[in-house]
Amino acid sequence: MMIACGHALTGCLLGTAMGDAMGLACEGLSRDRQLKFYPRLDTPRFFLWRGMTSDDTEHTCMVAQSLIVCAGDEAAFRCDFARRLRFWLLGLPAGIGLATLRSILKLWFGFPPERSGVFSAGNGPAMRSAIIGVAYADHPERLRALVRASTRITHTDPKAEHGAFVVALAARFASRRAFETCWQTRFCESLRQEPGAGAQELIELVDRARESAHRGETTGAFAESLGLGRGVSGYVYHTVPVVMHAWFSHPLDFRKAIEPVIRCGGDTDTTAAILGGILGAAVGREGIPTEWLNRLMEWPRTVSWLEQLGGRLGEVSVSGRAQPALPLSVTGLFLRNMFFAIVVLAHGFRRLLPPY
């Protein structure tokens, strides 16, 4: 059981990082301009044909670390994750969401984690919830409590929590690899039966995604049917249904699922990171293209470090006994963030130039 759990958790972490890295260069581009910049999506292309990751992966790793040291205790998780968020901001991360920024500033000004969140239905909680769904797949009440705690530290709009919970449930389902006939219908039916699964509006959107995928429609066509022809926004009720559609269409093929969701445009690093976490929980490291992983240019959060993180979290999830967090170089993180910010600025200037 521990080996299987560690396999799914490692796949979830690597899948999140790989989806993030594949989508990052395309973030904010419309569909048409993305195709002009990147006619092929066969490798990460953020810096010299290599990939880097953004806050989507960073938050997932922080959640994993907090799960390791709290061993499922909600109060301990809340305090540890809030502490990690505070010090994450000191590293000057690029591209931080406004709601998350405001919440962390409230933490620094002395607000407790229970009152630090702001009213927003952004993607922040959803992008970091897949790992919770895998870690506590066999403990639904604890899963719900941890998703709630992770969400409300930064986002208090119930929609943010609903979206995060749906992602966690999808990752839980994927980690069990129960993809027999009509599994998509069974998953949607389970959403209606889960306490806290979300408002009826989101469940209906996920069901629309299922029906569209069943008809063989592309993820891009489904996004257009939601009015997202210019790209998927950072609104969680836009992001989650589109991600679900890509997952319903290709539940065990990382490459085939990731490219269509990136081609939808918009918040591509987040949509691909969320999808990657769900897919990775099912396919593990072996199901993620090796050539993509080999081009992930990250330090100190290397592929090896992510594998160790998944393994340690797997031990905690099975044993129920807390362990120390996996060490990470603070100096290395700061230097990495400085380099990352420079590359982000370079991308910004590049987009001022043709092709338009």
Short mmCIF file of C-alpha atoms in Angstrom, two decimals:
data_model
loop_
_atom_site.label_atom_id
_atom_site.label_comp_id
_atom_site.label_asym_id
_atom_site.label_seq_id
_atom_site.Cartn_x
_atom_site.Cartn_y
_atom_site.Cartn_z
CA MET A 1 0.00 0.00 0.00
CA MET A 2 2.82 2.42 0.89
CA ILE A 3 4.54 1.78 -2.42
CA ALA A 4 1.32 2.43 -4.35
CA CYS A 5 0.61 5.58 -2.34
CA GLY A 6 4.15 6.89 -2.83
CA HIS A 7 3.93 6.12 -6.56
CA ALA A 8 0.73 8.16 -6.94
CA LEU A 9 2.02 11.03 -4.78
CA THR A 10 5.30 11.22 -6.68
CA GLY A 11 3.39 11.15 -9.95
CA CYS A 12 1.09 13.90 -8.71
CA LEU A 13 4.04 16.14 -7.76
CA LEU A 14 5.96 15.49 -10.97
CA GLY A 15 2.81 15.83 -13.06
CA THR A 16 2.02 19.18 -11.47
CA ALA A 17 5.55 20.43 -12.11
CA MET A 18 5.61 19.13 -15.68
CA GLY A 19 2.21 20.58 -16.58
CA ASP A 20 3.26 23.87 -15.03
CA ALA A 21 6.52 23.91 -16.99
CA MET A 22 4.83 23.01 -20.28
CA GLY A 23 2.17 25.71 -19.90
CA LEU A 24 4.29 28.50 -18.46
CA ALA A 25 5.70 29.91 -21.69
CA CYS A 26 2.19 30.19 -23.13
CA GLU A 27 0.57 31.88 -20.13
CA GLY A 28 -1.55 34.88 -21.03
CA LEU A 29 -1.38 34.29 -24.77
CA SER A 30 -4.54 33.99 -26.84
CA ARG A 31 -5.02 30.83 -28.84
CA ASP A 32 -4.07 32.43 -32.14
CA ARG A 33 -0.93 34.16 -30.87
CA GLN A 34 0.14 31.09 -28.96
CA LEU A 35 0.10 29.08 -32.19
CA LYS A 36 2.26 31.73 -33.86
CA PHE A 37 4.81 31.70 -31.05
CA TYR A 38 4.73 27.95 -30.43
CA PRO A 39 3.42 25.96 -33.41
CA ARG A 40 4.53 22.78 -31.65
CA LEU A 41 4.24 21.83 -27.96
CA ASP A 42 6.73 18.99 -27.97
CA THR A 43 9.03 20.24 -25.19
CA PRO A 44 9.14 22.87 -22.43
CA ARG A 45 10.12 26.23 -23.94
CA PHE A 46 10.50 28.70 -21.10
CA PHE A 47 14.28 29.22 -21.24
CA LEU A 48 16.61 27.80 -23.89
CA TRP A 49 14.28 24.89 -24.68
CA ARG A 50 14.01 24.02 -21.02
CA GLY A 51 11.21 24.32 -18.49
CA MET A 52 10.79 26.08 -15.17
CA THR A 53 7.87 26.06 -12.77
CA SER A 54 5.74 28.77 -11.18
CA ASP A 55 3.69 29.27 -8.02
CA ASP A 56 1.44 26.33 -8.97
CA THR A 57 4.24 23.87 -8.25
CA GLU A 58 5.59 25.87 -5.34
CA HIS A 59 2.24 25.84 -3.54
CA THR A 60 1.78 22.13 -4.17
CA CYS A 61 5.21 21.46 -2.66
CA MET A 62 4.43 23.64 0.36
CA VAL A 63 1.17 21.78 0.93
CA ALA A 64 3.06 18.47 0.69
CA GLN A 65 5.62 19.67 3.24
CA SER A 66 2.86 20.79 5.61
CA LEU A 67 1.09 17.43 5.23
CA ILE A 68 4.34 15.68 6.15
CA VAL A 69 4.84 17.61 9.39
CA CYS A 70 1.15 17.64 10.45
CA ALA A 71 0.27 14.01 9.58
CA GLY A 72 -3.31 14.96 8.77
CA ASP A 73 -4.05 17.20 11.75
CA GLU A 74 -6.08 20.14 10.42
CA ALA A 75 -5.00 22.73 13.00
CA ALA A 76 -1.33 21.82 12.66
CA PHE A 77 -1.60 21.89 8.88
CA ARG A 78 -3.22 25.32 8.94
CA CYS A 79 -0.49 26.82 11.11
CA ASP A 80 2.39 25.23 9.21
CA PHE A 81 1.05 26.12 5.77
CA ALA A 82 0.41 29.72 6.86
CA ARG A 83 4.01 29.94 8.07
CA ARG A 84 5.30 28.60 4.76
CA LEU A 85 3.20 31.11 2.83
CA ARG A 86 4.60 33.99 4.86
CA PHE A 87 8.19 33.03 4.17
CA TRP A 88 7.45 32.11 0.57
CA LEU A 89 6.53 35.75 -0.02
CA LEU A 90 9.93 36.86 1.32
CA GLY A 91 11.51 34.96 -1.58
CA LEU A 92 9.92 37.48 -3.98
CA PRO A 93 8.01 34.98 -6.15
CA ALA A 94 7.05 36.23 -9.59
CA GLY A 95 3.44 36.21 -10.75
CA ILE A 96 1.75 35.88 -7.37
CA GLY A 97 -2.04 36.22 -7.49
CA LEU A 98 -3.60 39.31 -5.95
CA ALA A 99 -5.83 37.38 -3.54
CA THR A 100 -2.92 35.27 -2.35
CA LEU A 101 -0.74 38.35 -1.94
CA ARG A 102 -3.36 40.15 0.13
CA SER A 103 -3.90 37.08 2.29
CA ILE A 104 -0.20 36.60 3.02
CA LEU A 105 0.15 40.27 3.89
CA LYS A 106 -2.70 39.82 6.36
CA LEU A 107 -0.78 36.89 7.87
CA TRP A 108 2.27 39.11 8.25
CA PHE A 109 0.14 41.77 9.93
CA GLY A 110 -0.91 39.27 12.57
CA PHE A 111 -4.18 37.88 11.28
CA PRO A 112 -4.63 34.21 12.24
CA PRO A 113 -4.90 31.68 9.39
CA GLU A 114 -8.63 31.35 10.08
CA ARG A 115 -9.13 35.04 9.18
CA SER A 116 -6.42 35.73 6.63
CA GLY A 117 -8.36 34.80 3.50
CA VAL A 118 -9.97 37.32 1.14
CA PHE A 119 -13.16 36.95 -0.87
CA SER A 120 -11.99 35.58 -4.20
CA ALA A 121 -12.87 32.68 -6.50
CA GLY A 122 -9.43 32.45 -8.06
CA ASN A 123 -7.45 29.34 -8.92
CA GLY A 124 -5.02 29.40 -5.98
CA PRO A 125 -6.65 26.71 -3.82
CA ALA A 126 -7.47 24.45 -6.80
CA MET A 127 -3.89 24.48 -8.05
CA ARG A 128 -2.60 23.01 -4.77
CA SER A 129 -5.39 20.57 -3.82
CA ALA A 130 -4.64 17.52 -6.00
CA ILE A 131 -1.87 16.39 -3.66
CA ILE A 132 -4.34 16.40 -0.72
CA GLY A 133 -6.75 14.22 -2.68
CA VAL A 134 -4.03 11.62 -3.28
CA ALA A 135 -2.50 11.73 0.20
CA TYR A 136 -5.86 11.20 1.94
CA ALA A 137 -7.73 9.21 -0.67
CA ASP A 138 -8.82 6.71 1.98
CA HIS A 139 -9.83 9.32 4.56
CA PRO A 140 -12.61 11.44 3.00
CA GLU A 141 -13.43 13.49 6.10
CA ARG A 142 -9.80 14.41 6.63
CA LEU A 143 -9.47 15.18 2.93
CA ARG A 144 -12.39 17.62 3.11
CA ALA A 145 -11.02 19.28 6.25
CA LEU A 146 -7.56 19.76 4.75
CA VAL A 147 -8.92 21.14 1.47
CA ARG A 148 -11.05 23.55 3.46
CA ALA A 149 -8.08 24.66 5.57
CA SER A 150 -5.82 25.06 2.53
CA THR A 151 -8.47 27.11 0.73
CA ARG A 152 -9.62 29.46 3.45
CA ILE A 153 -6.14 30.64 4.38
CA THR A 154 -6.16 32.62 1.13
CA HIS A 155 -9.65 32.46 -0.45
CA THR A 156 -13.00 32.71 1.33
CA ASP A 157 -15.41 32.63 -1.62
CA PRO A 158 -17.16 29.22 -1.39
CA LYS A 159 -16.60 28.78 -5.12
CA ALA A 160 -12.85 28.58 -4.54
CA GLU A 161 -13.37 25.79 -2.03
CA HIS A 162 -15.81 23.95 -4.31
CA GLY A 163 -13.32 24.04 -7.17
CA ALA A 164 -10.44 22.89 -4.97
CA PHE A 165 -12.53 20.02 -3.63
CA VAL A 166 -13.49 18.82 -7.12
CA VAL A 167 -9.80 18.78 -8.10
CA ALA A 168 -8.92 16.83 -4.95
CA LEU A 169 -11.67 14.29 -5.66
CA ALA A 170 -10.48 13.90 -9.25
CA ALA A 171 -6.93 13.24 -8.06
CA ARG A 172 -8.22 10.73 -5.50
CA PHE A 173 -10.21 8.96 -8.21
CA ALA A 174 -7.24 9.00 -10.60
CA SER A 175 -4.88 7.54 -7.99
CA ARG A 176 -7.14 4.49 -7.76
CA ARG A 177 -7.01 3.97 -11.57
CA ALA A 178 -10.67 2.89 -11.68
CA PHE A 179 -11.13 3.71 -15.36
CA GLU A 180 -13.59 1.03 -16.36
CA THR A 181 -16.52 1.64 -18.73
CA CYS A 182 -18.57 4.77 -17.92
CA TRP A 183 -16.12 5.88 -15.24
CA GLN A 184 -16.73 9.55 -16.14
CA THR A 185 -20.43 9.17 -15.34
CA ARG A 186 -19.61 7.44 -12.09
CA PHE A 187 -17.24 10.23 -11.11
CA CYS A 188 -19.86 12.92 -11.79
CA GLU A 189 -22.45 10.97 -9.81
CA SER A 190 -20.02 10.73 -6.89
CA LEU A 191 -19.69 14.54 -6.84
CA ARG A 192 -23.40 14.85 -6.12
CA GLN A 193 -23.11 12.45 -3.21
CA GLU A 194 -20.01 13.99 -1.59
CA PRO A 195 -20.63 16.46 1.26
CA GLY A 196 -18.87 19.66 0.32
CA ALA A 197 -18.49 18.71 -3.33
CA GLY A 198 -19.70 22.13 -4.32
CA ALA A 199 -22.51 24.27 -5.55
CA GLN A 200 -24.86 22.84 -8.14
CA GLU A 201 -23.50 25.24 -10.75
CA LEU A 202 -20.02 23.69 -10.70
CA ILE A 203 -21.33 20.14 -10.68
CA GLU A 204 -23.45 20.95 -13.74
CA LEU A 205 -20.42 22.44 -15.49
CA VAL A 206 -18.38 19.30 -14.79
CA ASP A 207 -21.27 17.21 -16.11
CA ARG A 208 -21.31 19.34 -19.27
CA ALA A 209 -17.61 18.59 -19.65
CA ARG A 210 -18.32 14.88 -19.32
CA GLU A 211 -21.06 15.00 -21.96
CA SER A 212 -18.85 16.98 -24.33
CA ALA A 213 -15.94 14.56 -23.92
CA HIS A 214 -18.31 11.63 -24.48
CA ARG A 215 -19.39 13.19 -27.79
CA GLY A 216 -15.75 13.40 -28.83
CA GLU A 217 -15.56 17.19 -28.80
CA THR A 218 -12.15 18.74 -28.30
CA THR A 219 -11.21 20.53 -25.10
CA GLY A 220 -10.83 23.72 -27.13
CA ALA A 221 -14.36 23.42 -28.49
CA PHE A 222 -15.70 22.87 -24.98
CA ALA A 223 -13.85 25.95 -23.72
CA GLU A 224 -15.41 27.97 -26.54
CA SER A 225 -18.85 26.74 -25.53
CA LEU A 226 -18.21 28.32 -22.11
CA GLY A 227 -17.33 31.64 -23.75
CA LEU A 228 -13.59 31.12 -23.30
CA GLY A 229 -12.53 31.44 -26.91
CA ARG A 230 -9.82 33.94 -25.98
CA GLY A 231 -8.41 31.77 -23.23
CA VAL A 232 -9.25 30.23 -19.86
CA SER A 233 -9.40 32.87 -17.15
CA GLY A 234 -8.20 32.64 -13.55
CA TYR A 235 -11.79 32.14 -12.35
CA VAL A 236 -12.07 28.69 -10.81
CA TYR A 237 -15.47 27.95 -12.42
CA HIS A 238 -13.80 28.44 -15.80
CA THR A 239 -10.64 26.51 -15.01
CA VAL A 240 -12.00 23.38 -13.34
CA PRO A 241 -14.56 22.38 -16.03
CA VAL A 242 -11.96 22.80 -18.80
CA VAL A 243 -9.42 20.73 -16.85
CA MET A 244 -12.06 18.07 -16.20
CA HIS A 245 -12.83 17.89 -19.92
CA ALA A 246 -9.19 17.25 -20.80
CA TRP A 247 -9.00 14.61 -18.05
CA PHE A 248 -12.22 12.91 -19.17
CA SER A 249 -10.86 12.80 -22.72
CA HIS A 250 -7.41 11.34 -21.96
CA PRO A 251 -7.25 9.99 -18.39
CA LEU A 252 -4.10 7.91 -18.90
CA ASP A 253 -2.21 9.80 -21.62
CA PHE A 254 -0.22 12.69 -20.20
CA ARG A 255 0.95 14.07 -23.53
CA LYS A 256 -2.43 13.92 -25.28
CA ALA A 257 -4.24 15.58 -22.36
CA ILE A 258 -1.77 18.37 -21.61
CA GLU A 259 -1.43 19.83 -25.11
CA PRO A 260 -5.17 20.52 -25.68
CA VAL A 261 -5.59 22.31 -22.34
CA ILE A 262 -2.58 24.53 -23.09
CA ARG A 263 -3.94 25.26 -26.56
CA CYS A 264 -7.06 26.73 -24.92
CA GLY A 265 -4.88 29.72 -24.01
CA GLY A 266 -5.15 32.03 -21.02
CA ASP A 267 -3.96 30.79 -17.61
CA THR A 268 -2.11 27.89 -19.21
CA ASP A 269 0.43 27.17 -16.49
CA THR A 270 -2.31 26.70 -13.91
CA THR A 271 -4.70 24.69 -16.09
CA ALA A 272 -1.85 22.39 -17.17
CA ALA A 273 -0.47 22.12 -13.61
CA ILE A 274 -3.85 21.11 -12.17
CA LEU A 275 -4.42 18.62 -14.96
CA GLY A 276 -0.86 17.32 -14.64
CA GLY A 277 -1.34 16.63 -10.95
CA ILE A 278 -4.50 14.60 -11.62
CA LEU A 279 -2.94 12.68 -14.51
CA GLY A 280 0.29 12.08 -12.61
CA ALA A 281 -1.62 10.49 -9.75
CA ALA A 282 -2.83 7.84 -12.20
CA VAL A 283 0.20 7.28 -14.45
CA GLY A 284 3.05 7.89 -11.99
CA ARG A 285 6.51 8.97 -13.04
CA GLU A 286 6.62 6.35 -15.79
CA GLY A 287 3.62 7.89 -17.55
CA ILE A 288 5.15 11.36 -17.82
CA PRO A 289 7.31 11.83 -20.96
CA THR A 290 10.93 11.27 -19.92
CA GLU A 291 12.23 13.81 -22.40
CA TRP A 292 10.06 16.46 -20.76
CA LEU A 293 11.28 15.59 -17.26
CA ASN A 294 14.88 15.68 -18.48
CA ARG A 295 14.34 19.27 -19.63
CA LEU A 296 12.99 20.53 -16.33
CA MET A 297 15.55 23.13 -15.27
CA GLU A 298 14.73 23.55 -11.59
CA TRP A 299 16.93 23.86 -8.53
CA PRO A 300 16.66 23.27 -5.62
CA ARG A 301 13.26 21.69 -6.39
CA THR A 302 14.78 19.15 -8.76
CA VAL A 303 13.06 16.06 -10.12
CA SER A 304 15.00 14.01 -7.58
CA TRP A 305 13.86 16.28 -4.73
CA LEU A 306 10.23 15.99 -5.85
CA GLU A 307 10.55 12.20 -5.90
CA GLN A 308 11.90 12.24 -2.35
CA LEU A 309 9.06 14.53 -1.29
CA GLY A 310 6.47 12.16 -2.72
CA GLY A 311 8.11 9.20 -1.04
CA ARG A 312 8.21 10.86 2.37
CA LEU A 313 4.60 12.03 2.12
CA GLY A 314 3.63 8.48 1.17
CA GLU A 315 5.23 7.15 4.36
CA VAL A 316 3.37 9.72 6.47
CA SER A 317 0.04 9.07 4.74
CA VAL A 318 0.24 5.35 5.41
CA SER A 319 1.76 5.37 8.89
CA GLY A 320 -0.06 8.43 10.25
CA ARG A 321 3.17 9.53 11.92
CA ALA A 322 4.59 12.98 11.21
CA GLN A 323 8.11 13.41 9.89
CA PRO A 324 10.41 16.42 9.47
CA ALA A 325 9.95 18.41 6.29
CA LEU A 326 12.29 17.64 3.42
CA PRO A 327 15.24 20.11 3.55
CA LEU A 328 15.39 22.82 0.89
CA SER A 329 18.08 25.46 0.41
CA VAL A 330 16.69 28.90 1.32
CA THR A 331 19.58 30.65 -0.43
CA GLY A 332 19.07 28.47 -3.47
CA LEU A 333 15.38 29.35 -3.61
CA PHE A 334 16.09 33.08 -3.43
CA LEU A 335 18.72 32.94 -6.20
CA ARG A 336 16.43 30.79 -8.31
CA ASN A 337 13.58 33.27 -7.89
CA MET A 338 15.81 36.16 -8.99
CA PHE A 339 16.75 34.28 -12.15
CA PHE A 340 13.13 33.29 -12.75
CA ALA A 341 11.99 36.92 -12.48
CA ILE A 342 14.55 37.96 -15.11
CA VAL A 343 13.30 35.28 -17.51
CA VAL A 344 9.68 36.35 -16.90
CA LEU A 345 10.60 39.95 -17.77
CA ALA A 346 12.37 38.75 -20.91
CA HIS A 347 9.20 36.93 -21.97
CA GLY A 348 7.20 40.09 -21.36
CA PHE A 349 9.45 42.16 -23.61
CA ARG A 350 9.48 39.44 -26.26
CA ARG A 351 5.70 39.55 -26.47
CA LEU A 352 5.84 43.21 -27.50
CA LEU A 353 7.37 42.06 -30.78
CA PRO A 354 5.91 40.13 -33.75
CA PRO A 355 4.31 37.77 -34.57
CA TYR A 356 0.99 39.36 -33.69
#
